[in-house]
Coordinates of C-alpha atoms in Angstrom, one line a residue:
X1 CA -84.9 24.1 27.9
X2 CA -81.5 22.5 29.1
X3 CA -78.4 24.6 27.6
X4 CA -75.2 22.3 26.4
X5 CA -71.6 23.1 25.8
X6 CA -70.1 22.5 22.1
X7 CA -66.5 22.2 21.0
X8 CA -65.5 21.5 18.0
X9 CA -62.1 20.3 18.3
X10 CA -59.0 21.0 20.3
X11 CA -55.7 19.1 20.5
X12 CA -54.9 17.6 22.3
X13 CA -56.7 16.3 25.5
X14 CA -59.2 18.9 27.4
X15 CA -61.1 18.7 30.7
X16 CA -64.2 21.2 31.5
X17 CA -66.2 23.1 34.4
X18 CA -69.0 25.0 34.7
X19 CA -69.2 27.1 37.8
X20 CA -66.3 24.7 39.6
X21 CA -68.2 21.7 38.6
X22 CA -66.5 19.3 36.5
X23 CA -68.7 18.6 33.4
X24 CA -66.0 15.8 31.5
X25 CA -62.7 15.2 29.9
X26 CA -61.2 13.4 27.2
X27 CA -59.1 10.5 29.1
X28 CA -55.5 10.4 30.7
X29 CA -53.3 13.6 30.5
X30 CA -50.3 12.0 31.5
X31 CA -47.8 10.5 28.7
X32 CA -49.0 9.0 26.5
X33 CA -51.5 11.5 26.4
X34 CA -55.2 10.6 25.3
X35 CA -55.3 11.6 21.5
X36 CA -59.1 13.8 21.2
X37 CA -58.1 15.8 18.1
X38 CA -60.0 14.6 15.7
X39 CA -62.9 14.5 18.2
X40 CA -65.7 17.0 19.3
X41 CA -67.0 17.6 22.7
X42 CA -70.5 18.3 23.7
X43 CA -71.6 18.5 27.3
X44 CA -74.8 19.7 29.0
X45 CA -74.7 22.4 31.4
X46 CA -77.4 21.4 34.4
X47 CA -79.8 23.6 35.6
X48 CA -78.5 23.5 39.1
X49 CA -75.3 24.9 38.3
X50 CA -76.5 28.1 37.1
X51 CA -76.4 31.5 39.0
X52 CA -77.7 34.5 38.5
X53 CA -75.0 37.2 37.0
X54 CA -72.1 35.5 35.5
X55 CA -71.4 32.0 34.9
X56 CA -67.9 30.3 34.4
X57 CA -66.4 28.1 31.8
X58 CA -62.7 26.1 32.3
X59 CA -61.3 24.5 30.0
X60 CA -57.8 22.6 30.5
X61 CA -55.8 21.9 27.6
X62 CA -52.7 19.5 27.3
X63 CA -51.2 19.0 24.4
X64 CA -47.4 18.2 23.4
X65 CA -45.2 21.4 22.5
X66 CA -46.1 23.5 19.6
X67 CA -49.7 21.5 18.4
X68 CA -52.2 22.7 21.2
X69 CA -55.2 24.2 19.6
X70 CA -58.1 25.1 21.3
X71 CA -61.4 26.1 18.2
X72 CA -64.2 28.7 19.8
X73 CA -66.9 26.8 21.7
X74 CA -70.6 27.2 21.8
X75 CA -73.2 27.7 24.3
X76 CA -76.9 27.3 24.0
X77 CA -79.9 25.0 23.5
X78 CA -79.2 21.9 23.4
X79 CA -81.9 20.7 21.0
X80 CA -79.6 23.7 18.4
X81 CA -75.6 22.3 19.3
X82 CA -76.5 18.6 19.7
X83 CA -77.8 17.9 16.2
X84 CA -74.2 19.2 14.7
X85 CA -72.8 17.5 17.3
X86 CA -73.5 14.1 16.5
X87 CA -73.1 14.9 13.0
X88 CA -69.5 15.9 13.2
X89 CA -69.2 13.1 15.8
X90 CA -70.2 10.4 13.1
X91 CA -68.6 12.0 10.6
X92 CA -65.2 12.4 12.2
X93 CA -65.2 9.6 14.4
X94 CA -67.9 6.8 13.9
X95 CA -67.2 6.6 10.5
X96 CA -63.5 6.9 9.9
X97 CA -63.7 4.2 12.5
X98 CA -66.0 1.9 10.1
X99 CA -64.0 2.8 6.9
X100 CA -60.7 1.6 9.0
X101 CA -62.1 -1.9 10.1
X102 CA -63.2 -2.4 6.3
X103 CA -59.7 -1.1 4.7
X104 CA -57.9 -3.3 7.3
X105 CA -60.1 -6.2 5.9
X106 CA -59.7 -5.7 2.3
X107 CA -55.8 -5.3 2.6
X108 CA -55.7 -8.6 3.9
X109 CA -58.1 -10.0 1.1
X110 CA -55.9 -8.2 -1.8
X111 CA -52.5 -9.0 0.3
X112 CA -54.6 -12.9 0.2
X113 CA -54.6 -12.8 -3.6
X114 CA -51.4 -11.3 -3.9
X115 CA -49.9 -14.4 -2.0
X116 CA -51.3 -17.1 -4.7
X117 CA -50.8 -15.0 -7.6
X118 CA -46.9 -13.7 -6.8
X119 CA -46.2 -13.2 -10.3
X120 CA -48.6 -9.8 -10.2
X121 CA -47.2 -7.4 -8.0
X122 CA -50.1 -4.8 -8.5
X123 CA -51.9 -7.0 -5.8
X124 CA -49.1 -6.4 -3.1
X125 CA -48.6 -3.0 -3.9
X126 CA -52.2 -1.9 -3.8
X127 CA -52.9 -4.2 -0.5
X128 CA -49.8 -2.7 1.4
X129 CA -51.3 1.2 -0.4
X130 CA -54.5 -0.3 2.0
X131 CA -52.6 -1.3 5.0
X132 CA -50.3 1.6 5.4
X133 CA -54.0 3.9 5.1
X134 CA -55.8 1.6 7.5
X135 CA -52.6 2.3 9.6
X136 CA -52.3 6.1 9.4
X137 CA -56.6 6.0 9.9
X138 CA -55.7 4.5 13.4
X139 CA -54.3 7.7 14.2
X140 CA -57.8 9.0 13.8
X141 CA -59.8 7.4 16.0
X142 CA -57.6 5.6 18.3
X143 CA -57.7 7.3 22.0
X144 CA -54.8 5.5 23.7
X145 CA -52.3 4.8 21.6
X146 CA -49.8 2.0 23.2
X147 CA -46.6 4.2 23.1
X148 CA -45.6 7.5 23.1
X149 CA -47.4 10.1 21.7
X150 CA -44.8 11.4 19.7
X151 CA -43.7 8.6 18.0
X152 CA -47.3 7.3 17.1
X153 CA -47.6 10.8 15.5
X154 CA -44.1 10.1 13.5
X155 CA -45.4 6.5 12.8
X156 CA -48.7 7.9 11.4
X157 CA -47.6 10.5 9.4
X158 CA -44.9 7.9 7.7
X159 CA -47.5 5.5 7.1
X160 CA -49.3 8.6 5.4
X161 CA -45.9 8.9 2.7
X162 CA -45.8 5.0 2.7
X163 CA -49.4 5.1 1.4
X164 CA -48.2 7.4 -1.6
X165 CA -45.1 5.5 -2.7
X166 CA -47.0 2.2 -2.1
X167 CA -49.9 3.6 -4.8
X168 CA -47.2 5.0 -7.1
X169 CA -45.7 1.9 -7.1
X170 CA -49.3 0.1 -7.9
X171 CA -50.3 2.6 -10.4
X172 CA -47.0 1.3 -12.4
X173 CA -47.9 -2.4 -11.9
X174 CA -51.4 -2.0 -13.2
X175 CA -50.3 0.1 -16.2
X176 CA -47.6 -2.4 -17.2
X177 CA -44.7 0.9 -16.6
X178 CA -41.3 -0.6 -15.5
X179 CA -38.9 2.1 -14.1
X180 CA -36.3 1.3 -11.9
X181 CA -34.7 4.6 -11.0
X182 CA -38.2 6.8 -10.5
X183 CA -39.1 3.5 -8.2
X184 CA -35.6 3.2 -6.0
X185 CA -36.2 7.5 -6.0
X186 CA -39.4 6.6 -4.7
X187 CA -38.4 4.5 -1.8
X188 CA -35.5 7.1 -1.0
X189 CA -38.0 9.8 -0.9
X190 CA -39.7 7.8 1.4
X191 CA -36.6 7.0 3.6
X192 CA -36.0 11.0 3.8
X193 CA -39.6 11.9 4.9
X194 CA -39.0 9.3 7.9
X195 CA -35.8 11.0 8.7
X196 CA -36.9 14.9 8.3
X197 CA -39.7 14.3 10.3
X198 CA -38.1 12.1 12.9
X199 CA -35.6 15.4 13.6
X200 CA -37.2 18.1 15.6
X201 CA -34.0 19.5 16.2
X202 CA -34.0 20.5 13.0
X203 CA -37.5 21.7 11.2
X204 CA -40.8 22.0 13.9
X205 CA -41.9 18.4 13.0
X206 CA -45.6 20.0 11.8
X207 CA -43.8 21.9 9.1
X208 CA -41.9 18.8 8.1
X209 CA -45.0 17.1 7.7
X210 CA -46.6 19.5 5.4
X211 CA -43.2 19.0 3.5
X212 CA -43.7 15.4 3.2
X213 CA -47.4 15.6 2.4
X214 CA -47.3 18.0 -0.2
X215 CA -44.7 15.5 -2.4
X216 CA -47.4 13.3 -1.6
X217 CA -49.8 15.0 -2.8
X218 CA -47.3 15.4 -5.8
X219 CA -46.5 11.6 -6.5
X220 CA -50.6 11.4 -6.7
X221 CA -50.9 14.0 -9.0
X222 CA -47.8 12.6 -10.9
X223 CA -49.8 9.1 -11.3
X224 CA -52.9 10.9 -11.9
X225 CA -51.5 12.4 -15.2
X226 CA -49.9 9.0 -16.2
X227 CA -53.1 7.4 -16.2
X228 CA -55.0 9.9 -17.9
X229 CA -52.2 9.8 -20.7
X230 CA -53.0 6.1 -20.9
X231 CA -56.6 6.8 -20.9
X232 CA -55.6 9.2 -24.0
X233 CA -54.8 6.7 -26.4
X234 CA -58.4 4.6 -26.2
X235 CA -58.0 2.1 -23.4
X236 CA -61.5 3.8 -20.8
X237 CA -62.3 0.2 -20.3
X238 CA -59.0 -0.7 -18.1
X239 CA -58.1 2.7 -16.8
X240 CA -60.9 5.7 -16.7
X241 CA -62.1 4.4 -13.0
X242 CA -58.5 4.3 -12.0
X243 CA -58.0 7.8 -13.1
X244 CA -61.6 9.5 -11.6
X245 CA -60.5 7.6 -8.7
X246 CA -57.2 9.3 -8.6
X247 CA -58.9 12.9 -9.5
X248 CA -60.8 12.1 -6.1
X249 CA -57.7 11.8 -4.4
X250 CA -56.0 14.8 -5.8
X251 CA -59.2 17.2 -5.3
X252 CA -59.9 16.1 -1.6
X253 CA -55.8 16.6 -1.2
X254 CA -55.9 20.5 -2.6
X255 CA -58.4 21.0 -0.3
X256 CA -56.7 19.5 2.7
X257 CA -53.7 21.4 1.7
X258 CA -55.3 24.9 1.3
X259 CA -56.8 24.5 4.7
X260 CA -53.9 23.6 6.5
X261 CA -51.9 27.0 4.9
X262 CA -50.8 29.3 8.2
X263 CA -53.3 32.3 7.3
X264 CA -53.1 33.8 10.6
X265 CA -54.4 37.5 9.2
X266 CA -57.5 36.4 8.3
X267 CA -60.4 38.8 9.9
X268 CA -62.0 37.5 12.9
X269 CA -65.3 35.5 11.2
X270 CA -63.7 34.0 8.3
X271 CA -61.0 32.5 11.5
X272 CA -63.8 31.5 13.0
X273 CA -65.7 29.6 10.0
X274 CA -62.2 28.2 8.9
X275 CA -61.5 26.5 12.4
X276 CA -65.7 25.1 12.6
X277 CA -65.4 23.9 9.6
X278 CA -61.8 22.8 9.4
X279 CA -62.6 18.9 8.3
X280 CA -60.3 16.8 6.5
X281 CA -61.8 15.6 3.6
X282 CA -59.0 12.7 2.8
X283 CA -59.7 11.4 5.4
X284 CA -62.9 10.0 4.5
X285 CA -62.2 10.2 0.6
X286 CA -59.1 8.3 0.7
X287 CA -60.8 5.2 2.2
X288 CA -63.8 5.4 0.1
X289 CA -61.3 5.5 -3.1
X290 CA -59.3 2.2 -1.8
X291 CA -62.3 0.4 -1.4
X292 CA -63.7 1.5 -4.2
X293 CA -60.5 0.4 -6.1
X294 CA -60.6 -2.7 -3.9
X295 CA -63.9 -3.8 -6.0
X296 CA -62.9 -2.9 -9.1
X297 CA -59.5 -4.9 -9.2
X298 CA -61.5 -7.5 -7.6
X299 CA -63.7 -7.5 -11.0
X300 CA -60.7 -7.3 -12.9
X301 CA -59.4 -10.6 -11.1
X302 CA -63.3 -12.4 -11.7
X303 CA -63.3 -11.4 -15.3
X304 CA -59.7 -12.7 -16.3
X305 CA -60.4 -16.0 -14.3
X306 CA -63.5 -16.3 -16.5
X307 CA -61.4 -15.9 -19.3
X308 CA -59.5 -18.6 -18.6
X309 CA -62.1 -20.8 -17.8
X310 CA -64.1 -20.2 -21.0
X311 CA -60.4 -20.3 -23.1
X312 CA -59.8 -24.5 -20.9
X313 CA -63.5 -25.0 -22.2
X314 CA -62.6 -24.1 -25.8
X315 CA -59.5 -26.0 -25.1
X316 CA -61.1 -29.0 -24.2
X317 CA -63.5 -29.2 -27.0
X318 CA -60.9 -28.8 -29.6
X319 CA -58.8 -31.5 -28.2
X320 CA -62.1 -33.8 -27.9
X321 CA -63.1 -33.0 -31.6

């Protein structure tokens, strides 16, 4: 039976041999380098290349400073590695892809509806919550980026603290909350997290990310326990799927957070399970939630234009009578 090669991640570009034969790589590893972090890499090792006593594996890694990561790899069968392969594979990459394309098409549906009803500002705050995801999600799955490296990391990771602000700011819209200062606090939280993490000079840019996202994290919990306070006082009809949508968010967020915490004294297995199984889970939930949302305010929208249908009927009736 044919033996295969499995990694399941590394950052940031990596190129393989077996024996001095070159088995593969991820794409170009000059600047901008091609972006494979979020992807695995399977290769089979041909029979012809094998020799009796030992066998060699090379692996080149290129990465910018301070983010290369290279996760244990796997040899054996391939009809045992390819199966979790392809999983992780769809997973990670086939499917974030799908979910982007969609959330990039709903934004501009909601974003649509926004621009003939501009008297409800939920509609633009909830389709720009969309496009600042569907933007960040490019950093996912897109290979070659068309600029640097660096700044489509910066770019990425702002979109990621745009998202939050932009759902606060929906959250307050669909619960009929006006607050000026929390909202203009908002927006200068948001200019702040741009110009942390735009600094390396000051704070390793990955810590300043985790800075950022955890007041993320924060702003979703904040809503989170608005809504439920609304959905407190009787009103489950308008706001309970908001809220369990929110309580997705916030648990698929406490888990992305705990496994992105530096535990580098862990004993050797438990490293090893945490880096095989290090998967983001916001990045699939997050999506899912949006477009989830996506159908509910669209609902929302069909309902209240029956309304007012039914109400011009009655209307009309009266007037005839």
């Amino acid at each position: 039976e044919p033996w295969g090669l499995y990694l399941w991640w590394l950052n940031l570009n990596g190129a393989f041999y077996f024996n001095g034969a070159f088995l593969g790589d991820g794409g170009r590893f000059s600047e901008p380098i091609a972006r494979n972090w979020n992807k695995p890499f399977f290769f089979v090792l041909p029979a012809s290349l094998w020799k009796p006593g030992d066998n060699e594996i090379l692996i080149r890694l290129h990465s910018d400073p301070g983010w290369g990561i290279l996760s244990p790899i796997e040899v054996g069968p391939v009809s045992r590695l390819r199966p979790d392969f392809e999983l992780r594979r769809f997973l990670q990459v086939d499917l974030t892809r799908g979910l982007t394309i969609t959330l990039l098409v709903a934004s501009t549906l909601v974003l649509a509806v926004w621009w003939r009803r501009r008297h409800d500002p939920q509609y633009f705050w909830f389709g720009l919550a969309c496009l600042m995801w569907g933007v960040f999600s490019t950093y996912l799955v897109l290979r070659d980026p068309p600029m640097s490296g660096p700044v489509f990391r910066w770019l990425s990771h702002l979109a990621l603290d745009a998202w939050a602000v932009c759902m606060a700011l929906f959250v307050h819209r669909y619960l009929g909350i006006r607050r000026p200062r929390q909202e203009k606090l908002l927006g200068l939280l948001l200019v702040g997290a741009g110009t942390l993490t735009a600094l390396p000079a000051l704070i390793w840019q990955g810590y300043a990310f985790m800075v950022t996202h955890t007041l993320t994290f924060m702003i979703i919990a904040w809503q989170a326990l608005r809504v439920f306070g609304h959905w407190r006082k009787g009103r489950w009809r308008e706001h309970g799927l908001l809220g369990i949508a929110l309580g997705a968010l916030l648990l698929a967020g406490l888990h992305d957070l705990l496994l992105a915490l530096p535990l580098d004294n862990l004993p050797s297995e438990l490293a090893r399970i945490r880096l095989k199984y290090h998967f983001i889970l916001l990045h699939l939930a997050a999506p899912i939630v949006l477009l989830f949302l996506t159908g509910h305010l669209g609902r929302r929208f069909a309902d209240a234009l029956y309304d007012a249908e039914t109400l011009n009927r009655e209307l009309e009736s009266r007037v005839e009578a």
